[in-house]
Amino acid sequence: MHLYISIVSHLHHSIIINLGTIKALASHPDITVVCRDNIQTKPLTVACKKYHVHYIANKQKAGFAANNNANFLYCKDTLGMKDDDYFVILNPDIFMTNQAITTLVSSLKALKHDFYAPNLLLDNEQLMLDDNIRVYPKFINFLETYLLNKRATMVNRKAGLLSTHSYWASGAFLIIKAKLYQSAKGLDERYYLYCEDIDFCERLKIRGIHFHYLEHVKPIHYRRRDSKRFMTRYFWWHVFSVFRYSFSKKKFEARKSKIQ
């Protein structure tokens, strides 16, 4: 069993280098890290070479789904990723200690499920939970979040999760068997940013496949909430994705992906 970590940078070189997560991951014998630079930056080029991370610079910018699908194909076709290896989608703003990495790898070896989501936190003191696991949303939930700051889809995980059948997990950190990612044809590239993770989890849910919750794996997510900044490009990407997810006819059939 081997882990192939997919990280996509869109001018995130500073936080990637300062957090040191890719350095720690790449030093583990069971892990290979692939970092795709949406806009080529010299600091990340140098850092990846220093840390023995596979570095790929895009010729043109692409969205979150397209970039991770491209990394998957690179891992499979160039690096020799096998069906029973794990493909890991990881945000550039995730921090993991060496202990957290060791716990993750040992858990995957012991449990042997096909799909996982960790227990993401927001602070080093482990006092605040990230909302990386949520109830599937309806369009009204998106409106209420934006207009009324209501958080009806959020889940309080402090007492654990009895079941994951009703939840989707954020693309900030997903661990998927390569054969499952291949059979699902990866992320839907019609989504530039946002909601592609909801779509992915729901497509697997329809097939009876649900993520396994790794409660004891606790990375830190130094998230930025760019989509909440009104009238920015991130806001509009979120709006377009919400409408596509909520109203696209035959949304699970009419898909776009490099993975076939």
PDB file of N, CA and C in Angstrom, residues 103-184:
ATOM      1  N   THR A 103       0.180   8.169  12.081  1.00  0.00           N
ATOM      2  CA  THR A 103      -1.139   7.665  12.484  1.00  0.00           C
ATOM      3  C   THR A 103      -2.009   7.406  11.271  1.00  0.00           C
ATOM      4  N   LEU A 104      -1.968   8.306  10.301  1.00  0.00           N
ATOM      5  CA  LEU A 104      -2.761   8.130   9.083  1.00  0.00           C
ATOM      6  C   LEU A 104      -2.343   6.864   8.341  1.00  0.00           C
ATOM      7  N   VAL A 105      -1.061   6.697   8.114  1.00  0.00           N
ATOM      8  CA  VAL A 105      -0.582   5.539   7.350  1.00  0.00           C
ATOM      9  C   VAL A 105      -0.895   4.230   8.074  1.00  0.00           C
ATOM     10  N   SER A 106      -0.646   4.193   9.369  1.00  0.00           N
ATOM     11  CA  SER A 106      -0.920   2.959  10.129  1.00  0.00           C
ATOM     12  C   SER A 106      -2.410   2.643  10.152  1.00  0.00           C
ATOM     13  N   SER A 107      -3.255   3.666  10.191  1.00  0.00           N
ATOM     14  CA  SER A 107      -4.705   3.458  10.184  1.00  0.00           C
ATOM     15  C   SER A 107      -5.164   2.861   8.867  1.00  0.00           C
ATOM     16  N   LEU A 108      -4.638   3.373   7.766  1.00  0.00           N
ATOM     17  CA  LEU A 108      -5.025   2.856   6.452  1.00  0.00           C
ATOM     18  C   LEU A 108      -4.586   1.401   6.286  1.00  0.00           C
ATOM     19  N   LYS A 109      -3.424   1.067   6.812  1.00  0.00           N
ATOM     20  CA  LYS A 109      -2.947  -0.317   6.723  1.00  0.00           C
ATOM     21  C   LYS A 109      -3.806  -1.258   7.555  1.00  0.00           C
ATOM     22  N   ALA A 110      -4.306  -0.768   8.684  1.00  0.00           N
ATOM     23  CA  ALA A 110      -5.083  -1.620   9.586  1.00  0.00           C
ATOM     24  C   ALA A 110      -6.544  -1.761   9.151  1.00  0.00           C
ATOM     25  N   LEU A 111      -7.139  -0.670   8.645  1.00  0.00           N
ATOM     26  CA  LEU A 111      -8.582  -0.648   8.390  1.00  0.00           C
ATOM     27  C   LEU A 111      -8.972  -1.168   7.012  1.00  0.00           C
ATOM     28  N   LYS A 112      -8.229  -0.783   6.006  1.00  0.00           N
ATOM     29  CA  LYS A 112      -8.416  -1.306   4.643  1.00  0.00           C
ATOM     30  C   LYS A 112      -9.773  -0.971   4.025  1.00  0.00           C
ATOM     31  N   HIS A 113     -10.299   0.223   4.282  1.00  0.00           N
ATOM     32  CA  HIS A 113     -11.489   0.688   3.568  1.00  0.00           C
ATOM     33  C   HIS A 113     -11.053   1.372   2.273  1.00  0.00           C
ATOM     34  N   ASP A 114     -12.031   1.759   1.460  1.00  0.00           N
ATOM     35  CA  ASP A 114     -11.715   2.371   0.161  1.00  0.00           C
ATOM     36  C   ASP A 114     -11.802   3.890   0.156  1.00  0.00           C
ATOM     37  N   PHE A 115     -12.443   4.474   1.164  1.00  0.00           N
ATOM     38  CA  PHE A 115     -12.720   5.908   1.127  1.00  0.00           C
ATOM     39  C   PHE A 115     -12.715   6.441   2.562  1.00  0.00           C
ATOM     40  N   TYR A 116     -11.947   7.508   2.801  1.00  0.00           N
ATOM     41  CA  TYR A 116     -11.798   8.053   4.152  1.00  0.00           C
ATOM     42  C   TYR A 116     -11.879   9.582   4.165  1.00  0.00           C
ATOM     43  N   ALA A 117     -12.271  10.091   5.323  1.00  0.00           N
ATOM     44  CA  ALA A 117     -12.169  11.524   5.613  1.00  0.00           C
ATOM     45  C   ALA A 117     -11.650  11.662   7.038  1.00  0.00           C
ATOM     46  N   PRO A 118     -10.686  12.566   7.276  1.00  0.00           N
ATOM     47  CA  PRO A 118     -10.123  12.727   8.619  1.00  0.00           C
ATOM     48  C   PRO A 118     -10.944  13.685   9.467  1.00  0.00           C
ATOM     49  N   ASN A 119     -10.509  13.853  10.674  1.00  0.00           N
ATOM     50  CA  ASN A 119     -11.143  14.756  11.636  1.00  0.00           C
ATOM     51  C   ASN A 119     -10.394  16.096  11.597  1.00  0.00           C
ATOM     52  N   LEU A 120     -10.725  16.946  10.635  1.00  0.00           N
ATOM     53  CA  LEU A 120     -10.008  18.202  10.481  1.00  0.00           C
ATOM     54  C   LEU A 120     -10.314  19.176  11.615  1.00  0.00           C
ATOM     55  N   LEU A 121      -9.274  19.830  12.105  1.00  0.00           N
ATOM     56  CA  LEU A 121      -9.400  20.820  13.169  1.00  0.00           C
ATOM     57  C   LEU A 121      -8.951  22.183  12.646  1.00  0.00           C
ATOM     58  N   LEU A 122      -9.235  23.217  13.425  1.00  0.00           N
ATOM     59  CA  LEU A 122      -8.902  24.578  13.004  1.00  0.00           C
ATOM     60  C   LEU A 122      -7.793  25.216  13.824  1.00  0.00           C
ATOM     61  N   ASP A 123      -7.349  24.553  14.894  1.00  0.00           N
ATOM     62  CA  ASP A 123      -6.344  25.172  15.762  1.00  0.00           C
ATOM     63  C   ASP A 123      -5.448  24.107  16.377  1.00  0.00           C
ATOM     64  N   ASN A 124      -4.262  24.522  16.762  1.00  0.00           N
ATOM     65  CA  ASN A 124      -3.284  23.593  17.330  1.00  0.00           C
ATOM     66  C   ASN A 124      -3.705  23.030  18.686  1.00  0.00           C
ATOM     67  N   GLU A 125      -4.558  23.753  19.399  1.00  0.00           N
ATOM     68  CA  GLU A 125      -5.021  23.282  20.706  1.00  0.00           C
ATOM     69  C   GLU A 125      -6.142  22.250  20.588  1.00  0.00           C
ATOM     70  N   GLN A 126      -6.591  21.997  19.366  1.00  0.00           N
ATOM     71  CA  GLN A 126      -7.649  21.015  19.091  1.00  0.00           C
ATOM     72  C   GLN A 126      -8.958  21.360  19.802  1.00  0.00           C
ATOM     73  N   LEU A 127      -9.277  22.649  19.801  1.00  0.00           N
ATOM     74  CA  LEU A 127     -10.503  23.117  20.442  1.00  0.00           C
ATOM     75  C   LEU A 127     -11.629  23.353  19.440  1.00  0.00           C
ATOM     76  N   MET A 128     -11.262  23.661  18.182  1.00  0.00           N
ATOM     77  CA  MET A 128     -12.266  24.006  17.177  1.00  0.00           C
ATOM     78  C   MET A 128     -12.255  23.009  16.028  1.00  0.00           C
ATOM     79  N   LEU A 129     -13.436  22.489  15.710  1.00  0.00           N
ATOM     80  CA  LEU A 129     -13.571  21.552  14.607  1.00  0.00           C
ATOM     81  C   LEU A 129     -13.770  22.303  13.298  1.00  0.00           C
ATOM     82  N   ASP A 130     -13.125  21.818  12.246  1.00  0.00           N
ATOM     83  CA  ASP A 130     -13.449  22.298  10.920  1.00  0.00           C
ATOM     84  C   ASP A 130     -14.792  21.685  10.515  1.00  0.00           C
ATOM     85  N   ASP A 131     -15.479  22.328   9.570  1.00  0.00           N
ATOM     86  CA  ASP A 131     -16.758  21.771   9.119  1.00  0.00           C
ATOM     87  C   ASP A 131     -16.564  20.959   7.843  1.00  0.00           C
ATOM     88  N   ASN A 132     -15.550  20.093   7.852  1.00  0.00           N
ATOM     89  CA  ASN A 132     -15.260  19.307   6.652  1.00  0.00           C
ATOM     90  C   ASN A 132     -16.209  18.138   6.448  1.00  0.00           C
ATOM     91  N   ILE A 133     -17.069  17.868   7.419  1.00  0.00           N
ATOM     92  CA  ILE A 133     -18.087  16.834   7.258  1.00  0.00           C
ATOM     93  C   ILE A 133     -19.450  17.483   7.499  1.00  0.00           C
ATOM     94  N   ARG A 134     -20.346  17.379   6.507  1.00  0.00           N
ATOM     95  CA  ARG A 134     -21.618  18.086   6.579  1.00  0.00           C
ATOM     96  C   ARG A 134     -22.753  17.237   6.013  1.00  0.00           C
ATOM     97  N   VAL A 135     -23.969  17.662   6.319  1.00  0.00           N
ATOM     98  CA  VAL A 135     -25.161  17.056   5.731  1.00  0.00           C
ATOM     99  C   VAL A 135     -25.280  17.534   4.286  1.00  0.00           C
ATOM    100  N   TYR A 136     -25.768  16.685   3.407  1.00  0.00           N
ATOM    101  CA  TYR A 136     -25.960  17.099   2.012  1.00  0.00           C
ATOM    102  C   TYR A 136     -26.909  18.296   1.940  1.00  0.00           C
ATOM    103  N   PRO A 137     -26.531  19.329   1.184  1.00  0.00           N
ATOM    104  CA  PRO A 137     -27.310  20.568   1.181  1.00  0.00           C
ATOM    105  C   PRO A 137     -28.408  20.603   0.118  1.00  0.00           C
ATOM    106  N   LYS A 138     -29.433  21.387   0.403  1.00  0.00           N
ATOM    107  CA  LYS A 138     -30.414  21.792  -0.598  1.00  0.00           C
ATOM    108  C   LYS A 138     -30.115  23.249  -0.955  1.00  0.00           C
ATOM    109  N   PHE A 139     -30.713  23.731  -2.024  1.00  0.00           N
ATOM    110  CA  PHE A 139     -30.423  25.092  -2.473  1.00  0.00           C
ATOM    111  C   PHE A 139     -30.749  26.111  -1.377  1.00  0.00           C
ATOM    112  N   ILE A 140     -31.824  25.866  -0.630  1.00  0.00           N
ATOM    113  CA  ILE A 140     -32.225  26.800   0.434  1.00  0.00           C
ATOM    114  C   ILE A 140     -31.138  26.904   1.504  1.00  0.00           C
ATOM    115  N   ASN A 141     -30.398  25.830   1.709  1.00  0.00           N
ATOM    116  CA  ASN A 141     -29.321  25.858   2.709  1.00  0.00           C
ATOM    117  C   ASN A 141     -28.203  26.801   2.296  1.00  0.00           C
ATOM    118  N   PHE A 142     -27.866  26.828   1.000  1.00  0.00           N
ATOM    119  CA  PHE A 142     -26.852  27.760   0.510  1.00  0.00           C
ATOM    120  C   PHE A 142     -27.313  29.205   0.722  1.00  0.00           C
ATOM    121  N   LEU A 143     -28.586  29.468   0.403  1.00  0.00           N
ATOM    122  CA  LEU A 143     -29.115  30.827   0.573  1.00  0.00           C
ATOM    123  C   LEU A 143     -29.089  31.246   2.035  1.00  0.00           C
ATOM    124  N   GLU A 144     -29.511  30.360   2.908  1.00  0.00           N
ATOM    125  CA  GLU A 144     -29.550  30.684   4.334  1.00  0.00           C
ATOM    126  C   GLU A 144     -28.153  30.926   4.893  1.00  0.00           C
ATOM    127  N   THR A 145     -27.181  30.205   4.384  1.00  0.00           N
ATOM    128  CA  THR A 145     -25.806  30.404   4.842  1.00  0.00           C
ATOM    129  C   THR A 145     -25.307  31.782   4.451  1.00  0.00           C
ATOM    130  N   TYR A 146     -25.550  32.184   3.206  1.00  0.00           N
ATOM    131  CA  TYR A 146     -25.073  33.474   2.719  1.00  0.00           C
ATOM    132  C   TYR A 146     -25.840  34.645   3.340  1.00  0.00           C
ATOM    133  N   LEU A 147     -27.168  34.535   3.374  1.00  0.00           N
ATOM    134  CA  LEU A 147     -27.998  35.674   3.757  1.00  0.00           C
ATOM    135  C   LEU A 147     -28.231  35.783   5.260  1.00  0.00           C
ATOM    136  N   LEU A 148     -28.320  34.635   5.930  1.00  0.00           N
ATOM    137  CA  LEU A 148     -28.684  34.642   7.347  1.00  0.00           C
ATOM    138  C   LEU A 148     -27.597  34.060   8.243  1.00  0.00           C
ATOM    139  N   ASN A 149     -26.512  33.612   7.640  1.00  0.00           N
ATOM    140  CA  ASN A 149     -25.418  32.976   8.375  1.00  0.00           C
ATOM    141  C   ASN A 149     -25.898  31.755   9.167  1.00  0.00           C
ATOM    142  N   LYS A 150     -26.926  31.090   8.661  1.00  0.00           N
ATOM    143  CA  LYS A 150     -27.406  29.856   9.284  1.00  0.00           C
ATOM    144  C   LYS A 150     -26.529  28.700   8.824  1.00  0.00           C
ATOM    145  N   ARG A 151     -26.291  27.761   9.711  1.00  0.00           N
ATOM    146  CA  ARG A 151     -25.368  26.661   9.420  1.00  0.00           C
ATOM    147  C   ARG A 151     -26.070  25.319   9.629  1.00  0.00           C
ATOM    148  N   ALA A 152     -27.171  25.163   8.902  1.00  0.00           N
ATOM    149  CA  ALA A 152     -28.024  23.991   9.098  1.00  0.00           C
ATOM    150  C   ALA A 152     -27.365  22.689   8.660  1.00  0.00           C
ATOM    151  N   THR A 153     -26.405  22.763   7.756  1.00  0.00           N
ATOM    152  CA  THR A 153     -25.790  21.526   7.268  1.00  0.00           C
ATOM    153  C   THR A 153     -24.570  21.107   8.076  1.00  0.00           C
ATOM    154  N   MET A 154     -24.183  21.918   9.046  1.00  0.00           N
ATOM    155  CA  MET A 154     -22.987  21.598   9.823  1.00  0.00           C
ATOM    156  C   MET A 154     -23.263  20.457  10.806  1.00  0.00           C
ATOM    157  N   VAL A 155     -22.212  19.741  11.147  1.00  0.00           N
ATOM    158  CA  VAL A 155     -22.331  18.568  12.015  1.00  0.00           C
ATOM    159  C   VAL A 155     -21.430  18.742  13.227  1.00  0.00           C
ATOM    160  N   ASN A 156     -21.962  18.514  14.398  1.00  0.00           N
ATOM    161  CA  ASN A 156     -21.159  18.528  15.622  1.00  0.00           C
ATOM    162  C   ASN A 156     -20.585  17.125  15.838  1.00  0.00           C
ATOM    163  N   ARG A 157     -19.290  16.985  15.597  1.00  0.00           N
ATOM    164  CA  ARG A 157     -18.659  15.666  15.644  1.00  0.00           C
ATOM    165  C   ARG A 157     -18.025  15.352  16.989  1.00  0.00           C
ATOM    166  N   LYS A 158     -18.210  16.193  17.971  1.00  0.00           N
ATOM    167  CA  LYS A 158     -17.501  16.007  19.240  1.00  0.00           C
ATOM    168  C   LYS A 158     -17.862  14.689  19.911  1.00  0.00           C
ATOM    169  N   ALA A 159     -19.058  14.212  19.665  1.00  0.00           N
ATOM    170  CA  ALA A 159     -19.469  12.928  20.234  1.00  0.00           C
ATOM    171  C   ALA A 159     -19.247  11.784  19.253  1.00  0.00           C
ATOM    172  N   GLY A 160     -18.575  12.073  18.135  1.00  0.00           N
ATOM    173  CA  GLY A 160     -18.338  11.059  17.121  1.00  0.00           C
ATOM    174  C   GLY A 160     -19.484  10.991  16.128  1.00  0.00           C
ATOM    175  N   LEU A 161     -19.330  10.178  15.093  1.00  0.00           N
ATOM    176  CA  LEU A 161     -20.370   9.973  14.090  1.00  0.00           C
ATOM    177  C   LEU A 161     -20.849   8.535  14.151  1.00  0.00           C
ATOM    178  N   LEU A 162     -22.141   8.358  14.320  1.00  0.00           N
ATOM    179  CA  LEU A 162     -22.687   7.003  14.354  1.00  0.00           C
ATOM    180  C   LEU A 162     -22.661   6.373  12.971  1.00  0.00           C
ATOM    181  N   SER A 163     -22.846   7.194  11.951  1.00  0.00           N
ATOM    182  CA  SER A 163     -22.862   6.718  10.573  1.00  0.00           C
ATOM    183  C   SER A 163     -22.444   7.867   9.671  1.00  0.00           C
ATOM    184  N   THR A 164     -21.880   7.554   8.510  1.00  0.00           N
ATOM    185  CA  THR A 164     -21.510   8.607   7.560  1.00  0.00           C
ATOM    186  C   THR A 164     -22.436   8.593   6.339  1.00  0.00           C
ATOM    187  N   HIS A 165     -23.502   7.814   6.402  1.00  0.00           N
ATOM    188  CA  HIS A 165     -24.370   7.631   5.235  1.00  0.00           C
ATOM    189  C   HIS A 165     -25.063   8.922   4.810  1.00  0.00           C
ATOM    190  N   SER A 166     -25.270   9.848   5.714  1.00  0.00           N
ATOM    191  CA  SER A 166     -26.001  11.063   5.390  1.00  0.00           C
ATOM    192  C   SER A 166     -25.093  12.255   5.138  1.00  0.00           C
ATOM    193  N   TYR A 167     -23.784  12.038   5.140  1.00  0.00           N
ATOM    194  CA  TYR A 167     -22.852  13.159   5.094  1.00  0.00           C
ATOM    195  C   TYR A 167     -21.944  13.106   3.862  1.00  0.00           C
ATOM    196  N   TRP A 168     -21.465  14.268   3.476  1.00  0.00           N
ATOM    197  CA  TRP A 168     -20.389  14.368   2.495  1.00  0.00           C
ATOM    198  C   TRP A 168     -19.164  14.950   3.196  1.00  0.00           C
ATOM    199  N   ALA A 169     -18.001  14.738   2.608  1.00  0.00           N
ATOM    200  CA  ALA A 169     -16.758  15.199   3.223  1.00  0.00           C
ATOM    201  C   ALA A 169     -16.036  16.157   2.276  1.00  0.00           C
ATOM    202  N   SER A 170     -15.450  17.181   2.852  1.00  0.00           N
ATOM    203  CA  SER A 170     -14.793  18.241   2.093  1.00  0.00           C
ATOM    204  C   SER A 170     -13.581  17.736   1.313  1.00  0.00           C
ATOM    205  N   GLY A 171     -13.393  18.323   0.120  1.00  0.00           N
ATOM    206  CA  GLY A 171     -12.232  18.015  -0.696  1.00  0.00           C
ATOM    207  C   GLY A 171     -10.941  18.589  -0.158  1.00  0.00           C
ATOM    208  N   ALA A 172     -11.000  19.249   1.001  1.00  0.00           N
ATOM    209  CA  ALA A 172      -9.766  19.732   1.628  1.00  0.00           C
ATOM    210  C   ALA A 172      -8.848  18.569   1.986  1.00  0.00           C
ATOM    211  N   PHE A 173      -9.443  17.403   2.274  1.00  0.00           N
ATOM    212  CA  PHE A 173      -8.645  16.223   2.622  1.00  0.00           C
ATOM    213  C   PHE A 173      -9.511  14.983   2.419  1.00  0.00           C
ATOM    214  N   LEU A 174      -9.281  14.282   1.327  1.00  0.00           N
ATOM    215  CA  LEU A 174      -9.990  13.040   1.033  1.00  0.00           C
ATOM    216  C   LEU A 174      -8.973  11.958   0.685  1.00  0.00           C
ATOM    217  N   ILE A 175      -9.228  10.748   1.143  1.00  0.00           N
ATOM    218  CA  ILE A 175      -8.340   9.616   0.899  1.00  0.00           C
ATOM    219  C   ILE A 175      -9.154   8.541   0.178  1.00  0.00           C
ATOM    220  N   ILE A 176      -8.766   8.214  -1.058  1.00  0.00           N
ATOM    221  CA  ILE A 176      -9.578   7.335  -1.887  1.00  0.00           C
ATOM    222  C   ILE A 176      -8.697   6.271  -2.533  1.00  0.00           C
ATOM    223  N   LYS A 177      -9.137   5.024  -2.483  1.00  0.00           N
ATOM    224  CA  LYS A 177      -8.433   3.982  -3.221  1.00  0.00           C
ATOM    225  C   LYS A 177      -8.385   4.371  -4.704  1.00  0.00           C
ATOM    226  N   ALA A 178      -7.251   4.146  -5.328  1.00  0.00           N
ATOM    227  CA  ALA A 178      -7.081   4.534  -6.726  1.00  0.00           C
ATOM    228  C   ALA A 178      -8.125   3.871  -7.625  1.00  0.00           C
ATOM    229  N   LYS A 179      -8.450   2.614  -7.359  1.00  0.00           N
ATOM    230  CA  LYS A 179      -9.424   1.915  -8.200  1.00  0.00           C
ATOM    231  C   LYS A 179     -10.817   2.528  -8.053  1.00  0.00           C
ATOM    232  N   LEU A 180     -11.141   3.073  -6.873  1.00  0.00           N
ATOM    233  CA  LEU A 180     -12.431   3.716  -6.668  1.00  0.00           C
ATOM    234  C   LEU A 180     -12.477   5.065  -7.370  1.00  0.00           C
ATOM    235  N   TYR A 181     -11.402   5.835  -7.271  1.00  0.00           N
ATOM    236  CA  TYR A 181     -11.344   7.128  -7.954  1.00  0.00           C
ATOM    237  C   TYR A 181     -11.454   6.925  -9.467  1.00  0.00           C
ATOM    238  N   GLN A 182     -10.798   5.880  -9.967  1.00  0.00           N
ATOM    239  CA  GLN A 182     -10.854   5.563 -11.397  1.00  0.00           C
ATOM    240  C   GLN A 182     -12.268   5.182 -11.808  1.00  0.00           C
ATOM    241  N   SER A 183     -12.915   4.311 -11.039  1.00  0.00           N
ATOM    242  CA  SER A 183     -14.262   3.844 -11.402  1.00  0.00           C
ATOM    243  C   SER A 183     -15.290   4.972 -11.331  1.00  0.00           C
ATOM    244  N   ALA A 184     -15.055   5.951 -10.445  1.00  0.00           N
ATOM    245  CA  ALA A 184     -15.943   7.114 -10.348  1.00  0.00           C
ATOM    246  C   ALA A 184     -15.598   8.172 -11.394  1.00  0.00           C
TER     247      ALA A 184
END
